[in-house]
mmCIF file of C-alpha atoms and ligand atoms in Angstrom:
data_model
loop_
_atom_site.group_PDB
_atom_site.id
_atom_site.type_symbol
_atom_site.label_atom_id
_atom_site.label_comp_id
_atom_site.label_asym_id
_atom_site.label_seq_id
_atom_site.Cartn_x
_atom_site.Cartn_y
_atom_site.Cartn_z
ATOM 1 C CA MET A 1 -125.043 183.137 -22.221
ATOM 2 C CA THR A 2 -125.501 179.422 -21.701
ATOM 3 C CA PRO A 3 -122.665 176.953 -22.183
ATOM 4 C CA ARG A 4 -122.322 175.975 -25.809
ATOM 5 C CA GLY A 5 -121.864 172.255 -25.999
ATOM 6 C CA ASP A 6 -121.243 172.519 -29.697
ATOM 7 C CA THR A 7 -117.837 170.929 -29.860
ATOM 8 C CA THR A 8 -117.130 167.318 -30.464
ATOM 9 C CA PRO A 9 -113.684 166.204 -29.309
ATOM 10 C CA ALA A 10 -113.758 163.463 -31.894
ATOM 11 C CA GLY A 11 -114.221 166.228 -34.482
ATOM 12 C CA ARG A 12 -110.907 167.775 -33.394
ATOM 13 C CA PRO A 13 -111.672 171.460 -32.925
ATOM 14 C CA LEU A 14 -108.873 173.959 -33.421
ATOM 15 C CA ILE A 15 -107.741 174.608 -29.868
ATOM 16 C CA ILE A 16 -105.860 177.803 -29.104
ATOM 17 C CA PRO A 17 -103.853 176.896 -26.005
ATOM 18 C CA LEU A 18 -103.118 179.549 -23.397
ATOM 19 C CA PHE A 19 -100.882 178.312 -20.607
ATOM 20 C CA ILE A 20 -102.004 179.572 -17.212
ATOM 21 C CA PRO A 21 -99.554 178.767 -14.420
ATOM 22 C CA HIS A 22 -101.242 178.187 -11.118
ATOM 23 C CA MET A 23 -99.672 181.069 -9.264
ATOM 24 C CA GLY A 24 -99.601 180.392 -5.558
ATOM 25 C CA CYS A 25 -101.215 176.980 -5.848
ATOM 26 C CA PRO A 26 -101.782 175.825 -2.253
ATOM 27 C CA HIS A 27 -101.194 172.209 -3.210
ATOM 28 C CA GLN A 28 -98.077 170.292 -4.033
ATOM 29 C CA CYS A 29 -98.885 167.336 -6.212
ATOM 30 C CA ILE A 30 -95.932 165.015 -6.201
ATOM 31 C CA PHE A 31 -95.483 165.028 -9.973
ATOM 32 C CA CYS A 32 -95.906 168.782 -10.477
ATOM 33 C CA ASN A 33 -93.145 171.336 -10.808
ATOM 34 C CA GLN A 34 -95.427 174.360 -10.950
ATOM 35 C CA GLN A 35 -94.126 175.560 -7.605
ATOM 36 C CA SER A 36 -90.648 175.761 -9.051
ATOM 37 C CA ILE A 37 -91.965 177.502 -12.159
ATOM 38 C CA THR A 38 -94.240 180.086 -10.591
ATOM 39 C CA GLY A 39 -92.656 183.290 -9.397
ATOM 40 C CA LYS A 40 -89.849 182.873 -11.894
ATOM 41 C CA SER A 41 -90.355 183.365 -15.578
ATOM 42 C CA VAL A 42 -94.036 182.508 -16.058
ATOM 43 C CA GLN A 43 -96.841 184.928 -15.248
ATOM 44 C CA THR A 44 -100.567 184.826 -15.854
ATOM 45 C CA PRO A 45 -100.931 186.348 -19.325
ATOM 46 C CA SER A 46 -102.257 189.858 -19.618
ATOM 47 C CA ARG A 47 -105.227 190.805 -21.798
ATOM 48 C CA ASP A 48 -102.804 192.125 -24.445
ATOM 49 C CA GLN A 49 -100.764 188.919 -24.411
ATOM 50 C CA ILE A 50 -103.931 186.834 -24.768
ATOM 51 C CA HIS A 51 -105.083 188.933 -27.710
ATOM 52 C CA ARG A 52 -101.699 188.695 -29.409
ATOM 53 C CA GLU A 53 -101.530 184.927 -28.947
ATOM 54 C CA VAL A 54 -105.080 184.258 -30.103
ATOM 55 C CA ASN A 55 -104.646 186.522 -33.135
ATOM 56 C CA ARG A 56 -101.400 184.727 -33.978
ATOM 57 C CA PHE A 57 -103.202 181.388 -33.940
ATOM 58 C CA LEU A 58 -106.147 182.675 -35.923
ATOM 59 C CA LYS A 59 -103.798 184.108 -38.547
ATOM 60 C CA TYR A 60 -101.386 181.245 -38.883
ATOM 61 C CA GLY A 61 -103.451 178.380 -37.464
ATOM 62 C CA LYS A 62 -104.004 175.221 -39.399
ATOM 63 C CA LYS A 63 -106.929 174.940 -41.743
ATOM 64 C CA ARG A 64 -109.954 176.011 -39.728
ATOM 65 C CA PRO A 65 -112.186 173.148 -38.685
ATOM 66 C CA SER A 66 -115.814 173.707 -37.818
ATOM 67 C CA THR A 67 -115.079 174.641 -34.217
ATOM 68 C CA THR A 68 -112.420 176.832 -32.637
ATOM 69 C CA GLN A 69 -111.882 177.055 -28.891
ATOM 70 C CA ILE A 70 -109.661 179.092 -26.607
ATOM 71 C CA SER A 71 -108.234 176.735 -24.001
ATOM 72 C CA PHE A 72 -106.902 177.858 -20.620
ATOM 73 C CA PHE A 73 -104.760 175.012 -19.394
ATOM 74 C CA GLY A 74 -101.775 174.209 -17.226
ATOM 75 C CA GLY A 75 -103.094 175.099 -13.800
ATOM 76 C CA SER A 76 -106.401 174.803 -12.023
ATOM 77 C CA PHE A 77 -108.578 177.440 -13.628
ATOM 78 C CA LEU A 78 -111.302 177.654 -11.010
ATOM 79 C CA GLY A 79 -108.676 177.822 -8.288
ATOM 80 C CA LEU A 80 -107.129 181.004 -9.661
ATOM 81 C CA GLY A 81 -109.308 183.398 -7.711
ATOM 82 C CA LYS A 82 -112.368 185.212 -8.969
ATOM 83 C CA THR A 83 -110.590 188.361 -10.165
ATOM 84 C CA THR A 84 -108.111 186.426 -12.289
ATOM 85 C CA ILE A 85 -110.788 184.087 -13.649
ATOM 86 C CA LEU A 86 -112.986 186.990 -14.708
ATOM 87 C CA SER A 87 -110.107 188.901 -16.286
ATOM 88 C CA LEU A 88 -109.062 185.861 -18.348
ATOM 89 C CA LEU A 89 -112.606 185.144 -19.506
ATOM 90 C CA GLU A 90 -113.219 188.794 -20.330
ATOM 91 C CA ALA A 91 -110.022 188.858 -22.399
ATOM 92 C CA ALA A 92 -111.336 185.926 -24.429
ATOM 93 C CA ILE A 93 -114.880 187.221 -24.901
ATOM 94 C CA PRO A 94 -114.239 189.599 -27.858
ATOM 95 C CA PHE A 95 -113.062 186.695 -30.028
ATOM 96 C CA VAL A 96 -116.339 184.884 -29.426
ATOM 97 C CA GLN A 97 -118.349 188.047 -30.043
ATOM 98 C CA GLU A 98 -116.514 188.498 -33.348
ATOM 99 C CA ALA A 99 -117.267 184.829 -34.155
ATOM 100 C CA ASP A 100 -113.552 184.069 -34.622
ATOM 101 C CA VAL A 101 -113.784 181.615 -31.749
ATOM 102 C CA ASP A 102 -116.758 179.439 -30.864
ATOM 103 C CA SER A 103 -116.211 178.857 -27.181
ATOM 104 C CA ILE A 104 -113.828 178.613 -24.235
ATOM 105 C CA ARG A 105 -112.519 175.551 -22.399
ATOM 106 C CA PHE A 106 -110.333 175.111 -19.353
ATOM 107 C CA SER A 107 -108.893 172.475 -17.061
ATOM 108 C CA THR A 108 -109.301 172.534 -13.292
ATOM 109 C CA ARG A 109 -109.091 170.410 -10.152
ATOM 110 C CA PRO A 110 -112.245 168.475 -9.250
ATOM 111 C CA ASP A 111 -112.452 170.125 -5.833
ATOM 112 C CA THR A 112 -112.621 173.606 -7.386
ATOM 113 C CA VAL A 113 -115.940 172.852 -9.067
ATOM 114 C CA THR A 114 -118.671 174.247 -6.838
ATOM 115 C CA PRO A 115 -122.091 175.749 -7.601
ATOM 116 C CA GLU A 116 -120.711 179.151 -6.611
ATOM 117 C CA MET A 117 -117.752 178.928 -9.007
ATOM 118 C CA LEU A 118 -119.969 177.698 -11.826
ATOM 119 C CA ASP A 119 -122.307 180.637 -11.166
ATOM 120 C CA LEU A 120 -119.282 182.838 -11.869
ATOM 121 C CA LEU A 121 -119.123 181.377 -15.390
ATOM 122 C CA ASN A 122 -122.708 182.345 -16.200
ATOM 123 C CA GLY A 123 -122.705 184.683 -19.139
ATOM 124 C CA PHE A 124 -119.399 183.416 -20.523
ATOM 125 C CA PRO A 125 -119.314 181.063 -23.499
ATOM 126 C CA VAL A 126 -117.508 178.245 -21.712
ATOM 127 C CA SER A 127 -118.430 174.926 -23.293
ATOM 128 C CA THR A 128 -115.902 172.386 -22.042
ATOM 129 C CA VAL A 129 -114.321 171.690 -18.666
ATOM 130 C CA GLU A 130 -111.564 169.146 -18.105
ATOM 131 C CA LEU A 131 -110.942 167.737 -14.661
ATOM 132 C CA GLY A 132 -107.546 166.561 -13.477
ATOM 133 C CA VAL A 133 -108.836 163.340 -11.977
ATOM 134 C CA GLN A 134 -105.491 161.489 -12.039
ATOM 135 C CA SER A 135 -106.853 158.515 -10.066
ATOM 136 C CA MET A 136 -110.138 157.301 -8.610
ATOM 137 C CA ASN A 137 -108.280 155.529 -5.832
ATOM 138 C CA ASP A 138 -108.006 157.644 -2.647
ATOM 139 C CA PRO A 139 -104.745 156.079 -1.355
ATOM 140 C CA VAL A 140 -103.155 156.865 -4.744
ATOM 141 C CA LEU A 141 -104.485 160.434 -4.597
ATOM 142 C CA ASP A 142 -103.052 160.744 -1.074
ATOM 143 C CA ALA A 143 -99.675 159.393 -2.168
ATOM 144 C CA ALA A 144 -99.688 161.880 -5.052
ATOM 145 C CA GLY A 145 -100.409 164.758 -2.661
ATOM 146 C CA ARG A 146 -103.464 165.737 -4.652
ATOM 147 C CA GLY A 147 -105.469 166.913 -1.663
ATOM 148 C CA HIS A 148 -108.806 165.820 -3.119
ATOM 149 C CA ARG A 149 -110.769 162.590 -3.091
ATOM 150 C CA ALA A 150 -112.317 160.455 -5.799
ATOM 151 C CA ALA A 151 -115.696 161.597 -4.458
ATOM 152 C CA ASP A 152 -114.795 165.169 -5.520
ATOM 153 C CA THR A 153 -114.492 163.966 -9.116
ATOM 154 C CA VAL A 154 -117.864 162.235 -8.921
ATOM 155 C CA ALA A 155 -119.535 165.362 -7.525
ATOM 156 C CA ALA A 156 -117.781 167.748 -9.943
ATOM 157 C CA THR A 157 -118.653 165.664 -12.997
ATOM 158 C CA ALA A 158 -122.311 165.481 -11.962
ATOM 159 C CA LEU A 159 -122.449 169.234 -11.375
ATOM 160 C CA LEU A 160 -120.824 170.080 -14.691
ATOM 161 C CA LYS A 161 -123.025 167.699 -16.663
ATOM 162 C CA LYS A 162 -126.126 169.048 -14.940
ATOM 163 C CA ARG A 163 -125.185 172.533 -16.145
ATOM 164 C CA GLY A 164 -124.662 171.349 -19.703
ATOM 165 C CA TYR A 165 -120.870 171.440 -20.000
ATOM 166 C CA GLN A 166 -118.879 168.955 -22.003
ATOM 167 C CA VAL A 167 -116.720 167.134 -19.498
ATOM 168 C CA GLY A 168 -113.270 165.691 -20.123
ATOM 169 C CA LEU A 169 -111.540 163.594 -17.479
ATOM 170 C CA GLN A 170 -107.762 163.273 -17.305
ATOM 171 C CA MET A 171 -106.169 160.254 -15.659
ATOM 172 C CA MET A 172 -102.545 159.366 -14.962
ATOM 173 C CA VAL A 173 -100.764 156.034 -14.948
ATOM 174 C CA GLY A 174 -97.636 155.154 -13.007
ATOM 175 C CA LEU A 175 -98.361 157.222 -9.892
ATOM 176 C CA PRO A 176 -96.826 156.021 -6.611
ATOM 177 C CA GLU A 177 -98.976 153.317 -4.951
ATOM 178 C CA ASP A 178 -100.757 152.662 -8.260
ATOM 179 C CA ASP A 179 -100.404 149.676 -10.586
ATOM 180 C CA ASP A 180 -102.033 148.248 -13.704
ATOM 181 C CA ASP A 181 -105.054 146.922 -11.796
ATOM 182 C CA GLY A 182 -105.456 150.261 -10.040
ATOM 183 C CA ALA A 183 -105.351 152.088 -13.376
ATOM 184 C CA MET A 184 -108.005 149.774 -14.818
ATOM 185 C CA GLU A 185 -110.160 150.365 -11.747
ATOM 186 C CA THR A 186 -109.778 154.118 -12.209
ATOM 187 C CA ALA A 187 -110.825 153.691 -15.850
ATOM 188 C CA CYS A 188 -113.918 151.711 -14.769
ATOM 189 C CA ARG A 189 -114.949 154.412 -12.326
ATOM 190 C CA ILE A 190 -114.275 157.148 -14.892
ATOM 191 C CA ALA A 191 -116.354 155.320 -17.507
ATOM 192 C CA ALA A 192 -119.206 155.078 -15.005
ATOM 193 C CA LEU A 193 -119.246 158.896 -14.916
ATOM 194 C CA GLN A 194 -119.811 158.952 -18.694
ATOM 195 C CA PRO A 195 -117.425 161.772 -19.616
ATOM 196 C CA ASP A 196 -117.465 163.178 -23.139
ATOM 197 C CA PHE A 197 -113.787 162.321 -23.539
ATOM 198 C CA VAL A 198 -110.697 161.326 -21.582
ATOM 199 C CA ARG A 199 -106.962 161.950 -21.694
ATOM 200 C CA ILE A 200 -104.393 159.506 -20.390
ATOM 201 C CA TYR A 201 -101.051 160.805 -19.166
ATOM 202 C CA PRO A 202 -98.027 158.829 -17.999
ATOM 203 C CA THR A 203 -96.377 160.003 -14.778
ATOM 204 C CA LEU A 204 -93.088 161.676 -15.623
ATOM 205 C CA VAL A 205 -90.343 162.780 -13.264
ATOM 206 C CA LEU A 206 -89.918 166.529 -13.737
ATOM 207 C CA LYS A 207 -87.126 168.670 -12.394
ATOM 208 C CA GLY A 208 -88.203 170.593 -9.315
ATOM 209 C CA SER A 209 -91.052 168.223 -8.418
ATOM 210 C CA PRO A 210 -91.171 166.194 -5.177
ATOM 211 C CA LEU A 211 -91.140 163.086 -7.344
ATOM 212 C CA ALA A 212 -87.713 164.098 -8.639
ATOM 213 C CA SER A 213 -86.129 163.851 -5.189
ATOM 214 C CA ARG A 214 -87.825 160.506 -4.612
ATOM 215 C CA PHE A 215 -86.561 159.249 -7.941
ATOM 216 C CA LEU A 216 -83.044 160.508 -7.355
ATOM 217 C CA SER A 217 -82.939 158.798 -3.951
ATOM 218 C CA GLY A 218 -84.259 155.538 -5.409
ATOM 219 C CA ARG A 219 -87.680 155.721 -3.739
ATOM 220 C CA TYR A 220 -89.695 156.016 -6.953
ATOM 221 C CA HIS A 221 -89.310 153.904 -10.043
ATOM 222 C CA PRO A 222 -91.129 155.266 -13.093
ATOM 223 C CA MET A 223 -92.860 152.928 -15.509
ATOM 224 C CA GLY A 224 -90.815 151.710 -18.428
ATOM 225 C CA LEU A 225 -91.967 152.992 -21.810
ATOM 226 C CA ALA A 226 -92.991 149.565 -23.156
ATOM 227 C CA ALA A 227 -95.018 148.652 -20.060
ATOM 228 C CA CYS A 228 -96.667 152.063 -20.060
ATOM 229 C CA VAL A 229 -97.629 151.804 -23.740
ATOM 230 C CA THR A 230 -99.181 148.387 -23.092
ATOM 231 C CA LEU A 231 -101.153 149.645 -20.086
ATOM 232 C CA VAL A 232 -102.386 152.725 -21.942
ATOM 233 C CA LYS A 233 -103.372 150.449 -24.836
ATOM 234 C CA ARG A 234 -105.563 148.423 -22.447
ATOM 235 C CA LEU A 235 -107.104 151.636 -21.117
ATOM 236 C CA TYR A 236 -107.698 153.003 -24.627
ATOM 237 C CA LEU A 237 -109.433 149.805 -25.701
ATOM 238 C CA PHE A 238 -111.482 149.793 -22.511
ATOM 239 C CA PHE A 239 -112.708 153.344 -23.103
ATOM 240 C CA LYS A 240 -113.362 152.551 -26.753
ATOM 241 C CA THR A 241 -115.560 149.646 -25.715
ATOM 242 C CA HIS A 242 -117.497 152.125 -23.606
ATOM 243 C CA HIS A 243 -117.748 154.595 -26.530
ATOM 244 C CA ILE A 244 -115.681 157.219 -24.717
ATOM 245 C CA PRO A 245 -113.183 159.003 -27.015
ATOM 246 C CA VAL A 246 -109.578 159.115 -25.825
ATOM 247 C CA VAL A 247 -108.378 162.428 -27.233
ATOM 248 C CA ARG A 248 -104.799 162.252 -25.975
ATOM 249 C CA MET A 249 -102.389 159.589 -24.850
ATOM 250 C CA GLY A 250 -99.029 160.789 -23.570
ATOM 251 C CA LEU A 251 -97.681 164.255 -23.003
ATOM 252 C CA GLN A 252 -96.522 166.787 -25.507
ATOM 253 C CA ALA A 253 -94.202 169.678 -24.778
ATOM 254 C CA SER A 254 -97.159 171.914 -25.637
ATOM 255 C CA ASP A 255 -99.053 170.538 -22.645
ATOM 256 C CA GLY A 256 -97.050 172.977 -20.589
ATOM 257 C CA LEU A 257 -95.977 170.263 -18.162
ATOM 258 C CA THR A 258 -92.632 169.758 -19.767
ATOM 259 C CA ARG A 259 -90.309 172.674 -20.391
ATOM 260 C CA ALA A 260 -87.029 172.070 -22.112
ATOM 261 C CA GLY A 261 -84.674 170.578 -19.556
ATOM 262 C CA ASP A 262 -87.432 169.713 -17.074
ATOM 263 C CA PHE A 263 -87.781 166.075 -18.008
ATOM 264 C CA ILE A 264 -85.696 163.747 -15.846
ATOM 265 C CA ALA A 265 -87.159 160.267 -16.253
ATOM 266 C CA GLY A 266 -90.275 158.283 -17.097
ATOM 267 C CA PRO A 267 -92.186 156.891 -20.072
ATOM 268 C CA TYR A 268 -92.032 159.955 -22.307
ATOM 269 C CA HIS A 269 -92.132 159.588 -26.062
ATOM 270 C CA PRO A 270 -93.074 162.344 -28.510
ATOM 271 C CA ALA A 271 -95.161 159.837 -30.487
ATOM 272 C CA PHE A 272 -96.682 158.046 -27.496
ATOM 273 C CA GLY A 273 -100.144 157.745 -29.057
ATOM 274 C CA HIS A 274 -98.640 156.333 -32.229
ATOM 275 C CA LEU A 275 -96.859 153.673 -30.167
ATOM 276 C CA VAL A 276 -100.186 152.696 -28.583
ATOM 277 C CA HIS A 277 -101.994 152.458 -31.920
ATOM 278 C CA GLY A 278 -99.068 150.551 -33.411
ATOM 279 C CA GLU A 279 -99.273 147.978 -30.625
ATOM 280 C CA ILE A 280 -103.019 147.560 -31.164
ATOM 281 C CA VAL A 281 -102.393 146.779 -34.828
ATOM 282 C CA LEU A 282 -99.495 144.462 -33.975
ATOM 283 C CA ASP A 283 -101.735 142.506 -31.582
ATOM 284 C CA ALA A 284 -104.419 142.139 -34.242
ATOM 285 C CA ILE A 285 -101.999 140.901 -36.909
ATOM 286 C CA SER A 286 -100.215 138.583 -34.463
ATOM 287 C CA SER A 287 -103.529 137.103 -33.411
ATOM 288 C CA ALA A 288 -104.508 136.472 -37.054
ATOM 289 C CA LEU A 289 -101.149 134.861 -37.846
ATOM 290 C CA GLY A 290 -101.360 132.782 -34.662
ATOM 291 C CA ARG A 291 -104.578 131.244 -35.958
ATOM 292 C CA MET A 292 -102.965 130.217 -39.268
ATOM 293 C CA GLU A 293 -101.384 126.810 -39.388
ATOM 294 C CA ASN A 294 -98.643 127.949 -41.754
ATOM 295 C CA PRO A 295 -98.529 131.716 -42.357
ATOM 296 C CA PRO A 296 -97.506 132.299 -45.984
ATOM 297 C CA ASP A 297 -93.989 133.622 -46.602
ATOM 298 C CA PRO A 298 -93.708 136.180 -48.109
ATOM 299 C CA LEU A 299 -96.681 137.495 -46.157
ATOM 300 C CA THR A 300 -98.872 140.152 -47.747
ATOM 301 C CA ILE A 301 -100.664 142.687 -45.594
ATOM 302 C CA THR A 302 -103.072 145.029 -47.365
ATOM 303 C CA VAL A 303 -104.113 148.248 -45.645
ATOM 304 C CA HIS A 304 -105.698 151.625 -46.227
ATOM 305 C CA PRO A 305 -102.901 154.182 -46.938
ATOM 306 C CA THR A 306 -103.616 156.045 -43.707
ATOM 307 C CA MET A 307 -102.878 152.890 -41.710
ATOM 308 C CA VAL A 308 -99.450 152.124 -43.151
ATOM 309 C CA SER A 309 -97.452 153.800 -40.391
ATOM 310 C CA ARG A 310 -99.435 152.026 -37.675
ATOM 311 C CA VAL A 311 -98.917 148.647 -39.328
ATOM 312 C CA GLN A 312 -95.207 149.319 -39.679
ATOM 313 C CA GLY A 313 -94.914 150.636 -36.130
ATOM 314 C CA LEU A 314 -92.273 153.140 -35.088
ATOM 315 C CA ASN A 315 -89.072 152.565 -37.092
ATOM 316 C CA LYS A 316 -90.801 149.509 -38.649
ATOM 317 C CA ASN A 317 -90.566 147.709 -35.323
ATOM 318 C CA ASN A 318 -93.879 145.918 -35.894
ATOM 319 C CA LEU A 319 -92.651 144.356 -39.120
ATOM 320 C CA ARG A 320 -89.406 143.273 -37.441
ATOM 321 C CA HIS A 321 -91.354 141.781 -34.543
ATOM 322 C CA LEU A 322 -93.717 139.868 -36.859
ATOM 323 C CA LYS A 323 -90.847 138.470 -38.928
ATOM 324 C CA HIS A 324 -89.080 137.273 -35.810
ATOM 325 C CA ALA A 325 -92.164 135.891 -34.030
ATOM 326 C CA PHE A 326 -93.511 134.025 -37.063
ATOM 327 C CA ASP A 327 -90.205 133.196 -38.728
ATOM 328 C CA LEU A 328 -91.029 135.162 -41.878
ATOM 329 C CA LYS A 329 -88.438 136.226 -44.431
ATOM 330 C CA LYS A 330 -90.506 138.928 -46.079
ATOM 331 C CA ILE A 331 -93.601 141.002 -45.413
ATOM 332 C CA ALA A 332 -95.071 142.946 -48.327
ATOM 333 C CA LEU A 333 -97.210 145.911 -47.313
ATOM 334 C CA LEU A 334 -99.766 146.812 -49.973
ATOM 335 C CA GLN A 335 -101.943 149.912 -49.923
ATOM 336 C CA ASN A 336 -105.538 149.956 -51.011
ATOM 337 C CA ALA A 337 -107.452 153.223 -50.791
ATOM 338 C CA ASN A 338 -110.729 151.304 -51.135
ATOM 339 C CA GLN A 339 -110.017 149.289 -48.021
ATOM 340 C CA ASP A 340 -111.874 150.235 -44.847
ATOM 341 C CA GLN A 341 -109.487 151.877 -42.382
ATOM 342 C CA ASN A 342 -110.534 149.501 -39.639
ATOM 343 C CA HIS A 343 -109.866 146.403 -41.696
ATOM 344 C CA LEU A 344 -106.604 144.800 -42.768
ATOM 345 C CA MET A 345 -106.089 141.887 -45.105
ATOM 346 C CA VAL A 346 -103.470 139.584 -43.597
ATOM 347 C CA ALA A 347 -102.779 137.144 -46.453
ATOM 348 C CA ASP A 348 -106.341 136.144 -47.380
ATOM 349 C CA ARG A 349 -107.851 136.809 -43.945
ATOM 350 C CA GLN A 350 -109.733 139.980 -43.104
ATOM 351 C CA VAL A 351 -108.743 141.378 -39.725
ATOM 352 C CA THR A 352 -110.953 143.912 -37.967
ATOM 353 C CA LEU A 353 -109.154 146.317 -35.672
ATOM 354 C CA PRO A 354 -110.667 146.799 -32.221
HETATM 355 S S1 LIG B 401 -100.871 169.758 -10.485
HETATM 356 FE FE1 LIG B 401 -102.179 171.575 -10.264
HETATM 357 S S2 LIG B 401 -103.009 171.417 -8.189
HETATM 358 FE FE2 LIG B 401 -101.228 170.078 -8.261
HETATM 359 S S3 LIG B 401 -99.518 171.340 -7.532
HETATM 360 FE FE3 LIG B 401 -99.557 171.488 -9.760
HETATM 361 S S4 LIG B 401 -100.767 173.325 -10.185
HETATM 362 FE FE4 LIG B 401 -101.178 172.752 -8.054
#
């Protein structure tokens, strides 16, 4: 069976997530607490567990979109060993044969992608592979203990694309030895690889990770939330300019990287993506008001109903900021379902969102 590149990340397939801990991972990435997880309570799921979990999702899942995928995530799939890889794929196969699921996706380290390992996937309906790139800067990869080079990501992406897989690239911000310029450089080099989509994750300090001891001894300072949101906003806009969808910004508990009680410090927010989009809208409105000689007060902003929360910002922070910055007493937010989602009316000026 050839890979089925029939999913469009922008089309938001229903993804059935199956967390696969990387048992016995030979690496120790500085931000990862897998070593403290494995061997304790988390095991690679059995065929029965996979079937139960997938059936649970299929039964109670949200309204079915056009595409449904089983996603093996959390570890480095192609580094699991051939027997485990085959048993996981074989457990997923019946759902594809029954047409309940369209295809399979997984995440893996760039240096696990070899012609031999991809040969192993022949005959399985794997459509999408995500690579944990993290950075395209070798000194940053070294400092993070990743054990692979940027060149591995270049080679892996080329190999996967040549074989027809959809490729997603995951990058991190706030790693030791990295900064805003380094993150933008990573984004440039990722864009040059023309992935089908990207994810952007902030570096968090997790209990049991090497980064935790550095943080606790004052040798690592995580990014602040506001600075991280602003950097991720720049990255999002950069990728958008290059027509590369950003399908996730920030971590969710369901990413498997944060168990209850694991989070120690760092720019975590459950609505991280919303904060980024809110800041994009705030910038656009601020820029429009900055070009007005005397912004009207009360100020009227007219938006499509789906954009209201982004214009308001979290806890209406955007409106508070605008009032303060432009000395406004009142902002009236009007909804207009006929308005294009990408356009706002700020007083009588049309503002196009980037
Ligand atoms: S991030 Fe992946 S490769 Fe790195 S230590 Fe954790 S499981 Fe291993």
